[in-house]
Amino acid sequence: MAAVVFQGLCLYGTVLNSVNTVEASVRSVYRPDAEIVVVDGGSRDGTYERLLEIAKDYNVKVYRLPGSTRGRGRDYALRMCPEGSYAAYFDLDDEYNAYFHRAIEWGMATGSQRPLPYLAKRDYAVARGGWRDLNYAEDIEFFTRVGFDFHVPVLFRRPLSRPHGGRPLGDARRYMRGTLSAVSRSVRNVIDLIRGNGFKYSEFASLPYIRRRPYLLVAPVPLIYTVALVKGIYRYDPLLNNYDLMFKYMVSGLVDPIKEVGADGDHAVFSVLLSTASRLGLNWVVAKVRSANLKPYTCGQGDSKVLVGVASSEALASVGFRDCAEVDSP
């Protein structure tokens, strides 16, 4: 593991209506040598007040930005980080383990301005435009535009509340103020999904969620895509959408998680949709996975097929992969 050359660290994120989990998330990322910046998007359940209560204990600077999207809130939080610091964003719906901190320390020690997807020099990220005003796929858009040099394939977080399972409409229950508000937010999420991922119409229409509901192609999907097109779709590669481009960067920058951050076999895991791996070049992806000292498998996960790289086959079942078959050596 590389020696740490400390240059100042700021951990930042946004939160909304998470009063029961916010302290656990903040506590899991807390370290006395880092500043934590949290932007509350207008919580109505006491989250903001709870943040103010714990602020002194965890060195948290708390701001409020009612009605902000996740992207706008993260952008505000990023800009509140000290100039010259490394800035790492975290999701306040999750709890983090020691590998989060080890990966950050490893990334800072590289000296890169953008070592990891979630870690970059604050000034570099701001100069690249910060975060877009998006409520969905804002992280994918940020990662592909700001860029990153390395990817440490290690599991370092777990959800503190029930995840929404990756549905394009998202989970609006926490945010809704009635049916109309929920529908409006869900439509906004789909529009932002298109914009943040840089989807062409054919790519959006071929998503599993849409394919299982062909009736959506009659009117809602073309209309929503047109709105996204008018608002502006962010795409940074003529051939790859931003989701696939993000994984191209990840695969290119794969490092050995056991060697670099001391990960154990249960936490050294990399996964990518098999369809994405195929578009990037399956043989190339498999070779890069092996170069990080991970064994490649094809597995089922939910409704999808994924290519998985693990240090220990025992991790496959514990993470939730099923029907796995090791990829044969060339």
mmCIF file of C-alpha atoms in Angstrom:
data_model
loop_
_atom_site.group_PDB
_atom_site.id
_atom_site.type_symbol
_atom_site.label_atom_id
_atom_site.label_comp_id
_atom_site.label_asym_id
_atom_site.label_seq_id
_atom_site.Cartn_x
_atom_site.Cartn_y
_atom_site.Cartn_z
ATOM 1 C CA MET A 1 0.000 0.000 0.000
ATOM 2 C CA ALA A 2 1.392 3.417 -0.965
ATOM 3 C CA ALA A 3 2.420 5.845 1.756
ATOM 4 C CA VAL A 4 -0.017 8.707 2.285
ATOM 5 C CA VAL A 5 1.042 12.211 1.367
ATOM 6 C CA PHE A 6 -1.705 14.207 3.067
ATOM 7 C CA GLN A 7 -2.891 17.249 1.139
ATOM 8 C CA GLY A 8 -6.178 17.949 2.900
ATOM 9 C CA LEU A 9 -9.379 15.968 2.453
ATOM 10 C CA CYS A 10 -13.010 17.009 2.205
ATOM 11 C CA LEU A 11 -15.869 14.489 2.185
ATOM 12 C CA TYR A 12 -19.102 15.862 0.777
ATOM 13 C CA GLY A 13 -22.643 14.763 -0.026
ATOM 14 C CA THR A 14 -26.339 15.569 -0.059
ATOM 15 C CA VAL A 15 -29.243 14.257 1.983
ATOM 16 C CA LEU A 16 -33.033 14.417 2.050
ATOM 17 C CA ASN A 17 -35.451 12.970 4.601
ATOM 18 C CA SER A 18 -33.029 10.443 6.116
ATOM 19 C CA VAL A 19 -33.284 11.262 9.811
ATOM 20 C CA ASN A 20 -32.986 7.616 10.890
ATOM 21 C CA THR A 21 -29.814 6.867 8.952
ATOM 22 C CA VAL A 22 -27.904 10.125 8.513
ATOM 23 C CA GLU A 23 -25.774 9.810 11.654
ATOM 24 C CA ALA A 24 -24.719 6.232 10.842
ATOM 25 C CA SER A 25 -23.592 7.329 7.381
ATOM 26 C CA VAL A 26 -21.660 10.353 8.637
ATOM 27 C CA ARG A 27 -20.090 8.339 11.447
ATOM 28 C CA SER A 28 -18.885 5.706 8.974
ATOM 29 C CA VAL A 29 -16.912 8.234 6.905
ATOM 30 C CA TYR A 30 -15.733 10.426 9.769
ATOM 31 C CA ARG A 31 -12.022 10.921 10.278
ATOM 32 C CA PRO A 32 -10.504 13.692 12.408
ATOM 33 C CA ASP A 33 -8.213 14.937 9.623
ATOM 34 C CA ALA A 34 -11.053 15.552 7.147
ATOM 35 C CA GLU A 35 -13.769 18.128 6.759
ATOM 36 C CA ILE A 36 -17.291 16.887 5.996
ATOM 37 C CA VAL A 37 -19.727 19.041 4.012
ATOM 38 C CA VAL A 38 -23.393 18.042 3.795
ATOM 39 C CA VAL A 39 -26.138 19.830 1.880
ATOM 40 C CA ASP A 40 -29.720 19.141 2.956
ATOM 41 C CA GLY A 41 -32.200 19.416 0.092
ATOM 42 C CA GLY A 42 -35.091 20.615 2.261
ATOM 43 C CA SER A 43 -35.842 17.672 4.554
ATOM 44 C CA ARG A 44 -39.175 17.670 6.357
ATOM 45 C CA ASP A 45 -38.518 14.793 8.783
ATOM 46 C CA GLY A 46 -35.923 16.363 11.088
ATOM 47 C CA THR A 47 -32.826 15.379 9.098
ATOM 48 C CA TYR A 48 -31.513 18.931 8.937
ATOM 49 C CA GLU A 49 -31.988 19.427 12.663
ATOM 50 C CA ARG A 50 -30.259 16.108 13.372
ATOM 51 C CA LEU A 51 -27.298 17.180 11.249
ATOM 52 C CA LEU A 52 -26.966 20.361 13.273
ATOM 53 C CA GLU A 53 -26.950 18.262 16.466
ATOM 54 C CA ILE A 54 -24.114 15.995 15.325
ATOM 55 C CA ALA A 55 -22.134 18.646 13.425
ATOM 56 C CA LYS A 56 -19.624 19.357 16.200
ATOM 57 C CA ASP A 57 -19.026 15.680 16.979
ATOM 58 C CA TYR A 58 -18.148 14.814 13.384
ATOM 59 C CA ASN A 59 -16.672 18.059 12.037
ATOM 60 C CA VAL A 60 -19.623 18.588 9.671
ATOM 61 C CA LYS A 61 -20.469 21.811 7.891
ATOM 62 C CA VAL A 62 -24.214 21.804 7.175
ATOM 63 C CA TYR A 63 -25.961 23.795 4.469
ATOM 64 C CA ARG A 64 -29.553 23.839 3.264
ATOM 65 C CA LEU A 65 -30.658 24.094 -0.347
ATOM 66 C CA PRO A 66 -34.420 23.351 -0.476
ATOM 67 C CA GLY A 67 -35.677 21.841 -3.716
ATOM 68 C CA SER A 68 -32.220 21.127 -5.113
ATOM 69 C CA THR A 69 -31.509 18.103 -7.261
ATOM 70 C CA ARG A 70 -28.822 15.665 -6.137
ATOM 71 C CA GLY A 71 -26.468 17.093 -8.733
ATOM 72 C CA ARG A 72 -27.032 20.710 -7.730
ATOM 73 C CA GLY A 73 -26.673 19.818 -4.047
ATOM 74 C CA ARG A 74 -23.416 17.957 -4.652
ATOM 75 C CA ASP A 75 -22.096 20.836 -6.719
ATOM 76 C CA TYR A 76 -22.821 23.266 -3.894
ATOM 77 C CA ALA A 77 -21.186 20.921 -1.364
ATOM 78 C CA LEU A 78 -18.119 20.467 -3.602
ATOM 79 C CA ARG A 79 -17.648 24.221 -3.874
ATOM 80 C CA MET A 80 -17.881 24.550 -0.076
ATOM 81 C CA CYS A 81 -14.887 22.223 0.303
ATOM 82 C CA PRO A 82 -11.585 24.028 1.017
ATOM 83 C CA GLU A 83 -9.610 25.166 -2.004
ATOM 84 C CA GLY A 84 -6.655 22.891 -2.708
ATOM 85 C CA SER A 85 -8.181 19.884 -0.968
ATOM 86 C CA TYR A 86 -8.970 16.477 -2.345
ATOM 87 C CA ALA A 87 -12.757 16.077 -2.420
ATOM 88 C CA ALA A 88 -14.516 12.712 -2.174
ATOM 89 C CA TYR A 89 -18.265 12.476 -2.399
ATOM 90 C CA PHE A 90 -20.278 9.961 -0.407
ATOM 91 C CA ASP A 91 -23.926 8.907 -0.456
ATOM 92 C CA LEU A 92 -25.693 9.558 2.839
ATOM 93 C CA ASP A 93 -28.033 6.631 2.200
ATOM 94 C CA ASP A 94 -25.049 4.294 2.666
ATOM 95 C CA GLU A 95 -22.714 3.138 5.405
ATOM 96 C CA TYR A 96 -18.999 2.881 4.543
ATOM 97 C CA ASN A 97 -16.237 0.561 5.721
ATOM 98 C CA ALA A 98 -12.476 0.955 6.121
ATOM 99 C CA TYR A 99 -11.805 0.241 2.427
ATOM 100 C CA PHE A 100 -13.442 3.551 1.508
ATOM 101 C CA HIS A 101 -10.747 5.356 3.464
ATOM 102 C CA ARG A 102 -7.936 3.085 2.261
ATOM 103 C CA ALA A 103 -8.897 3.682 -1.364
ATOM 104 C CA ILE A 104 -9.015 7.442 -0.791
ATOM 105 C CA GLU A 105 -5.595 7.412 0.852
ATOM 106 C CA TRP A 106 -4.211 5.311 -1.997
ATOM 107 C CA GLY A 107 -5.710 7.689 -4.553
ATOM 108 C CA MET A 108 -4.337 10.801 -2.858
ATOM 109 C CA ALA A 109 -0.887 9.220 -2.687
ATOM 110 C CA THR A 110 -0.813 8.839 -6.489
ATOM 111 C CA GLY A 111 -0.657 12.619 -6.849
ATOM 112 C CA SER A 112 -3.257 12.492 -9.641
ATOM 113 C CA GLN A 113 -5.760 15.341 -9.827
ATOM 114 C CA ARG A 114 -8.509 12.789 -10.516
ATOM 115 C CA PRO A 115 -7.373 9.449 -9.105
ATOM 116 C CA LEU A 116 -10.742 7.724 -8.555
ATOM 117 C CA PRO A 117 -14.313 8.171 -9.826
ATOM 118 C CA TYR A 118 -15.483 9.674 -6.536
ATOM 119 C CA LEU A 119 -12.205 11.408 -5.626
ATOM 120 C CA ALA A 120 -10.664 14.427 -7.350
ATOM 121 C CA LYS A 121 -8.885 17.617 -6.473
ATOM 122 C CA ARG A 122 -11.613 20.085 -5.541
ATOM 123 C CA ASP A 123 -10.223 22.822 -7.810
ATOM 124 C CA TYR A 124 -9.823 20.436 -10.742
ATOM 125 C CA ALA A 125 -13.428 19.211 -10.456
ATOM 126 C CA VAL A 126 -14.742 22.773 -10.185
ATOM 127 C CA ALA A 127 -12.698 23.843 -13.206
ATOM 128 C CA ARG A 128 -14.231 20.956 -15.148
ATOM 129 C CA GLY A 129 -17.710 22.296 -14.377
ATOM 130 C CA GLY A 130 -18.571 20.550 -11.115
ATOM 131 C CA TRP A 131 -21.826 18.625 -10.961
ATOM 132 C CA ARG A 132 -24.705 19.073 -13.397
ATOM 133 C CA ASP A 133 -28.214 19.975 -12.199
ATOM 134 C CA LEU A 134 -29.480 16.395 -12.583
ATOM 135 C CA ASN A 135 -31.484 14.180 -10.262
ATOM 136 C CA TYR A 136 -30.558 10.858 -11.864
ATOM 137 C CA ALA A 137 -27.344 9.571 -13.512
ATOM 138 C CA GLU A 138 -25.650 12.691 -12.182
ATOM 139 C CA ASP A 139 -22.753 10.582 -10.963
ATOM 140 C CA ILE A 140 -22.240 8.849 -14.325
ATOM 141 C CA GLU A 141 -22.226 12.206 -16.109
ATOM 142 C CA PHE A 142 -19.752 13.631 -13.565
ATOM 143 C CA PHE A 143 -17.407 10.626 -13.731
ATOM 144 C CA THR A 144 -17.192 10.656 -17.522
ATOM 145 C CA ARG A 145 -16.769 14.417 -17.881
ATOM 146 C CA VAL A 146 -14.276 14.963 -15.046
ATOM 147 C CA GLY A 147 -12.576 11.638 -15.769
ATOM 148 C CA PHE A 148 -10.502 9.415 -13.498
ATOM 149 C CA ASP A 149 -7.227 7.519 -13.789
ATOM 150 C CA PHE A 150 -7.729 4.441 -11.604
ATOM 151 C CA HIS A 151 -10.378 2.106 -10.276
ATOM 152 C CA VAL A 152 -9.898 0.081 -7.079
ATOM 153 C CA PRO A 153 -12.415 -2.806 -7.313
ATOM 154 C CA VAL A 154 -13.302 -3.157 -3.654
ATOM 155 C CA LEU A 155 -16.671 -3.202 -1.871
ATOM 156 C CA PHE A 156 -16.726 -0.316 0.575
ATOM 157 C CA ARG A 157 -20.379 0.540 1.239
ATOM 158 C CA ARG A 158 -23.775 -0.946 1.939
ATOM 159 C CA PRO A 159 -27.235 0.657 1.816
ATOM 160 C CA LEU A 160 -28.735 1.781 5.115
ATOM 161 C CA SER A 161 -32.245 1.760 3.703
ATOM 162 C CA ARG A 162 -34.021 -0.353 1.122
ATOM 163 C CA PRO A 163 -32.621 0.418 -2.356
ATOM 164 C CA HIS A 164 -34.937 1.129 -5.262
ATOM 165 C CA GLY A 165 -33.355 -1.603 -7.368
ATOM 166 C CA GLY A 166 -32.181 0.586 -10.218
ATOM 167 C CA ARG A 167 -35.610 1.352 -11.666
ATOM 168 C CA PRO A 168 -35.448 4.218 -14.155
ATOM 169 C CA LEU A 169 -38.315 5.948 -12.373
ATOM 170 C CA GLY A 170 -36.405 5.834 -9.116
ATOM 171 C CA ASP A 171 -37.964 5.683 -5.653
ATOM 172 C CA ALA A 172 -40.062 8.838 -5.302
ATOM 173 C CA ARG A 173 -41.829 7.904 -2.073
ATOM 174 C CA ARG A 174 -39.307 9.684 0.117
ATOM 175 C CA TYR A 175 -39.668 12.880 -1.895
ATOM 176 C CA MET A 176 -43.330 13.070 -2.815
ATOM 177 C CA ARG A 177 -45.852 15.570 -1.539
ATOM 178 C CA GLY A 178 -48.835 13.897 -3.131
ATOM 179 C CA THR A 179 -49.444 11.950 -6.328
ATOM 180 C CA LEU A 180 -48.771 14.832 -8.713
ATOM 181 C CA SER A 181 -45.428 15.555 -7.054
ATOM 182 C CA ALA A 182 -44.439 11.880 -7.247
ATOM 183 C CA VAL A 183 -45.326 11.625 -10.941
ATOM 184 C CA SER A 184 -43.513 14.873 -11.732
ATOM 185 C CA ARG A 185 -40.369 13.709 -9.947
ATOM 186 C CA SER A 186 -40.484 10.314 -11.651
ATOM 187 C CA VAL A 187 -40.736 11.902 -15.103
ATOM 188 C CA ARG A 188 -37.870 14.251 -14.213
ATOM 189 C CA ASN A 189 -35.801 11.230 -13.176
ATOM 190 C CA VAL A 190 -36.332 9.539 -16.548
ATOM 191 C CA ILE A 191 -35.424 12.723 -18.416
ATOM 192 C CA ASP A 192 -32.282 13.054 -16.326
ATOM 193 C CA LEU A 193 -31.498 9.366 -16.847
ATOM 194 C CA ILE A 194 -31.363 10.036 -20.586
ATOM 195 C CA ARG A 195 -29.371 13.257 -20.258
ATOM 196 C CA GLY A 196 -26.844 11.972 -17.714
ATOM 197 C CA ASN A 197 -26.185 8.701 -19.536
ATOM 198 C CA GLY A 198 -25.999 10.428 -22.910
ATOM 199 C CA PHE A 199 -28.428 7.925 -24.404
ATOM 200 C CA LYS A 200 -29.336 7.878 -28.050
ATOM 201 C CA TYR A 201 -33.006 7.099 -28.603
ATOM 202 C CA SER A 202 -32.278 3.494 -29.605
ATOM 203 C CA GLU A 203 -30.210 2.959 -26.450
ATOM 204 C CA PHE A 204 -32.933 4.345 -24.211
ATOM 205 C CA ALA A 205 -35.711 2.385 -25.939
ATOM 206 C CA SER A 206 -33.715 -0.837 -25.574
ATOM 207 C CA LEU A 207 -33.357 -0.595 -21.779
ATOM 208 C CA PRO A 208 -34.835 -3.707 -20.070
ATOM 209 C CA TYR A 209 -37.329 -1.546 -18.172
ATOM 210 C CA ILE A 210 -38.672 -0.153 -21.452
ATOM 211 C CA ARG A 211 -38.504 -3.434 -23.412
ATOM 212 C CA ARG A 212 -40.700 -5.117 -20.801
ATOM 213 C CA ARG A 213 -43.275 -2.370 -21.298
ATOM 214 C CA PRO A 214 -43.614 -1.923 -25.090
ATOM 215 C CA TYR A 215 -46.725 0.184 -24.605
ATOM 216 C CA LEU A 216 -44.453 2.990 -23.386
ATOM 217 C CA LEU A 217 -43.009 3.286 -26.892
ATOM 218 C CA VAL A 218 -46.371 4.417 -28.256
ATOM 219 C CA ALA A 219 -46.270 7.887 -26.698
ATOM 220 C CA PRO A 220 -44.509 8.450 -23.348
ATOM 221 C CA VAL A 221 -41.004 7.359 -24.378
ATOM 222 C CA PRO A 222 -40.755 9.436 -27.611
ATOM 223 C CA LEU A 223 -42.222 12.452 -25.819
ATOM 224 C CA ILE A 224 -39.892 12.160 -22.826
ATOM 225 C CA TYR A 225 -36.881 11.654 -25.077
ATOM 226 C CA THR A 226 -37.827 14.784 -27.037
ATOM 227 C CA VAL A 227 -37.935 16.794 -23.806
ATOM 228 C CA ALA A 228 -34.498 15.452 -22.846
ATOM 229 C CA LEU A 229 -33.189 16.353 -26.290
ATOM 230 C CA VAL A 230 -34.478 19.916 -25.957
ATOM 231 C CA LYS A 231 -32.964 20.301 -22.469
ATOM 232 C CA GLY A 232 -29.644 18.933 -23.685
ATOM 233 C CA ILE A 233 -28.203 15.419 -23.619
ATOM 234 C CA TYR A 234 -24.638 15.059 -22.325
ATOM 235 C CA ARG A 235 -22.586 12.570 -24.322
ATOM 236 C CA TYR A 236 -18.806 12.408 -24.371
ATOM 237 C CA ASP A 237 -18.044 9.674 -26.903
ATOM 238 C CA PRO A 238 -19.519 9.219 -30.391
ATOM 239 C CA LEU A 239 -19.746 5.430 -30.012
ATOM 240 C CA LEU A 240 -20.299 4.833 -26.306
ATOM 241 C CA ASN A 241 -22.974 6.241 -24.029
ATOM 242 C CA ASN A 242 -21.699 7.625 -20.734
ATOM 243 C CA TYR A 243 -22.526 4.458 -18.789
ATOM 244 C CA ASP A 244 -20.391 2.329 -21.105
ATOM 245 C CA LEU A 245 -17.710 5.033 -21.241
ATOM 246 C CA MET A 246 -17.527 5.085 -17.435
ATOM 247 C CA PHE A 247 -16.817 1.348 -17.437
ATOM 248 C CA LYS A 248 -14.231 1.791 -20.176
ATOM 249 C CA TYR A 249 -12.390 4.139 -17.793
ATOM 250 C CA MET A 250 -12.877 1.709 -14.908
ATOM 251 C CA VAL A 251 -11.535 -1.277 -16.823
ATOM 252 C CA SER A 252 -8.603 0.751 -18.187
ATOM 253 C CA GLY A 253 -7.651 1.839 -14.675
ATOM 254 C CA LEU A 254 -8.178 -1.427 -12.798
ATOM 255 C CA VAL A 255 -5.630 -2.085 -10.060
ATOM 256 C CA ASP A 256 -5.100 -5.082 -7.804
ATOM 257 C CA PRO A 257 -7.253 -4.350 -4.709
ATOM 258 C CA ILE A 258 -5.400 -6.830 -2.487
ATOM 259 C CA LYS A 259 -1.965 -5.444 -3.349
ATOM 260 C CA GLU A 260 -2.923 -1.773 -3.336
ATOM 261 C CA VAL A 261 -5.368 -1.395 -0.419
ATOM 262 C CA GLY A 262 -5.040 -4.701 1.404
ATOM 263 C CA ALA A 263 -8.549 -5.886 0.554
ATOM 264 C CA ASP A 264 -9.614 -9.338 1.711
ATOM 265 C CA GLY A 265 -11.071 -11.873 -0.693
ATOM 266 C CA ASP A 266 -14.673 -11.172 0.280
ATOM 267 C CA HIS A 267 -14.395 -7.492 -0.649
ATOM 268 C CA ALA A 268 -12.231 -7.651 -3.793
ATOM 269 C CA VAL A 269 -15.015 -7.581 -6.404
ATOM 270 C CA PHE A 270 -15.498 -5.988 -9.823
ATOM 271 C CA SER A 271 -18.631 -6.317 -11.938
ATOM 272 C CA VAL A 272 -19.905 -4.936 -15.229
ATOM 273 C CA LEU A 273 -22.945 -5.730 -17.346
ATOM 274 C CA LEU A 274 -22.028 -8.434 -19.848
ATOM 275 C CA SER A 275 -23.605 -6.351 -22.613
ATOM 276 C CA THR A 276 -21.343 -3.418 -21.720
ATOM 277 C CA ALA A 277 -18.276 -5.680 -21.547
ATOM 278 C CA SER A 278 -19.150 -7.018 -25.005
ATOM 279 C CA ARG A 279 -19.410 -3.530 -26.456
ATOM 280 C CA LEU A 280 -16.034 -2.622 -24.942
ATOM 281 C CA GLY A 281 -14.457 -5.854 -26.176
ATOM 282 C CA LEU A 282 -15.008 -8.911 -24.021
ATOM 283 C CA ASN A 283 -11.493 -10.314 -24.424
ATOM 284 C CA TRP A 284 -9.966 -6.971 -23.459
ATOM 285 C CA VAL A 285 -12.153 -6.668 -20.354
ATOM 286 C CA VAL A 286 -11.375 -10.227 -19.261
ATOM 287 C CA ALA A 287 -7.644 -9.618 -19.740
ATOM 288 C CA LYS A 288 -7.782 -6.444 -17.653
ATOM 289 C CA VAL A 289 -9.723 -8.230 -14.903
ATOM 290 C CA ARG A 290 -7.058 -10.935 -14.808
ATOM 291 C CA SER A 291 -4.312 -8.287 -14.721
ATOM 292 C CA ALA A 292 -5.823 -7.080 -11.432
ATOM 293 C CA ASN A 293 -5.416 -10.653 -10.100
ATOM 294 C CA LEU A 294 -9.156 -11.310 -10.184
ATOM 295 C CA LYS A 295 -10.788 -14.424 -11.634
ATOM 296 C CA PRO A 296 -13.447 -13.636 -14.262
ATOM 297 C CA TYR A 297 -16.903 -15.226 -14.132
ATOM 298 C CA THR A 298 -20.171 -14.718 -15.958
ATOM 299 C CA CYS A 299 -23.108 -14.605 -13.543
ATOM 300 C CA GLY A 300 -26.734 -13.676 -13.215
ATOM 301 C CA GLN A 301 -27.705 -10.672 -11.132
ATOM 302 C CA GLY A 302 -31.330 -9.615 -11.008
ATOM 303 C CA ASP A 303 -32.599 -9.678 -14.589
ATOM 304 C CA SER A 304 -29.137 -9.152 -16.061
ATOM 305 C CA LYS A 305 -26.028 -11.072 -17.032
ATOM 306 C CA VAL A 306 -22.798 -9.659 -15.629
ATOM 307 C CA LEU A 307 -19.079 -10.220 -15.962
ATOM 308 C CA VAL A 308 -17.592 -10.475 -12.477
ATOM 309 C CA GLY A 309 -14.006 -10.437 -11.267
ATOM 310 C CA VAL A 310 -13.320 -11.776 -7.775
ATOM 311 C CA ALA A 311 -10.309 -12.775 -5.726
ATOM 312 C CA SER A 312 -12.308 -15.507 -3.986
ATOM 313 C CA SER A 313 -15.136 -17.534 -5.504
ATOM 314 C CA GLU A 314 -16.821 -17.501 -2.090
ATOM 315 C CA ALA A 315 -17.585 -13.818 -2.616
ATOM 316 C CA LEU A 316 -19.910 -14.577 -5.535
ATOM 317 C CA ALA A 317 -22.817 -15.909 -3.492
ATOM 318 C CA SER A 318 -22.323 -13.485 -0.606
ATOM 319 C CA VAL A 319 -22.617 -10.503 -2.948
ATOM 320 C CA GLY A 320 -25.716 -11.918 -4.640
ATOM 321 C CA PHE A 321 -24.441 -13.305 -7.934
ATOM 322 C CA ARG A 322 -25.956 -16.595 -9.117
ATOM 323 C CA ASP A 323 -25.439 -19.288 -11.762
ATOM 324 C CA CYS A 324 -21.798 -18.308 -12.138
ATOM 325 C CA ALA A 325 -19.387 -19.936 -14.579
ATOM 326 C CA GLU A 326 -15.670 -19.172 -14.695
ATOM 327 C CA VAL A 327 -14.473 -17.696 -17.965
ATOM 328 C CA ASP A 328 -12.040 -20.051 -19.663
ATOM 329 C CA SER A 329 -8.477 -18.915 -20.212
ATOM 330 C CA PRO A 330 -7.690 -18.063 -23.851
#
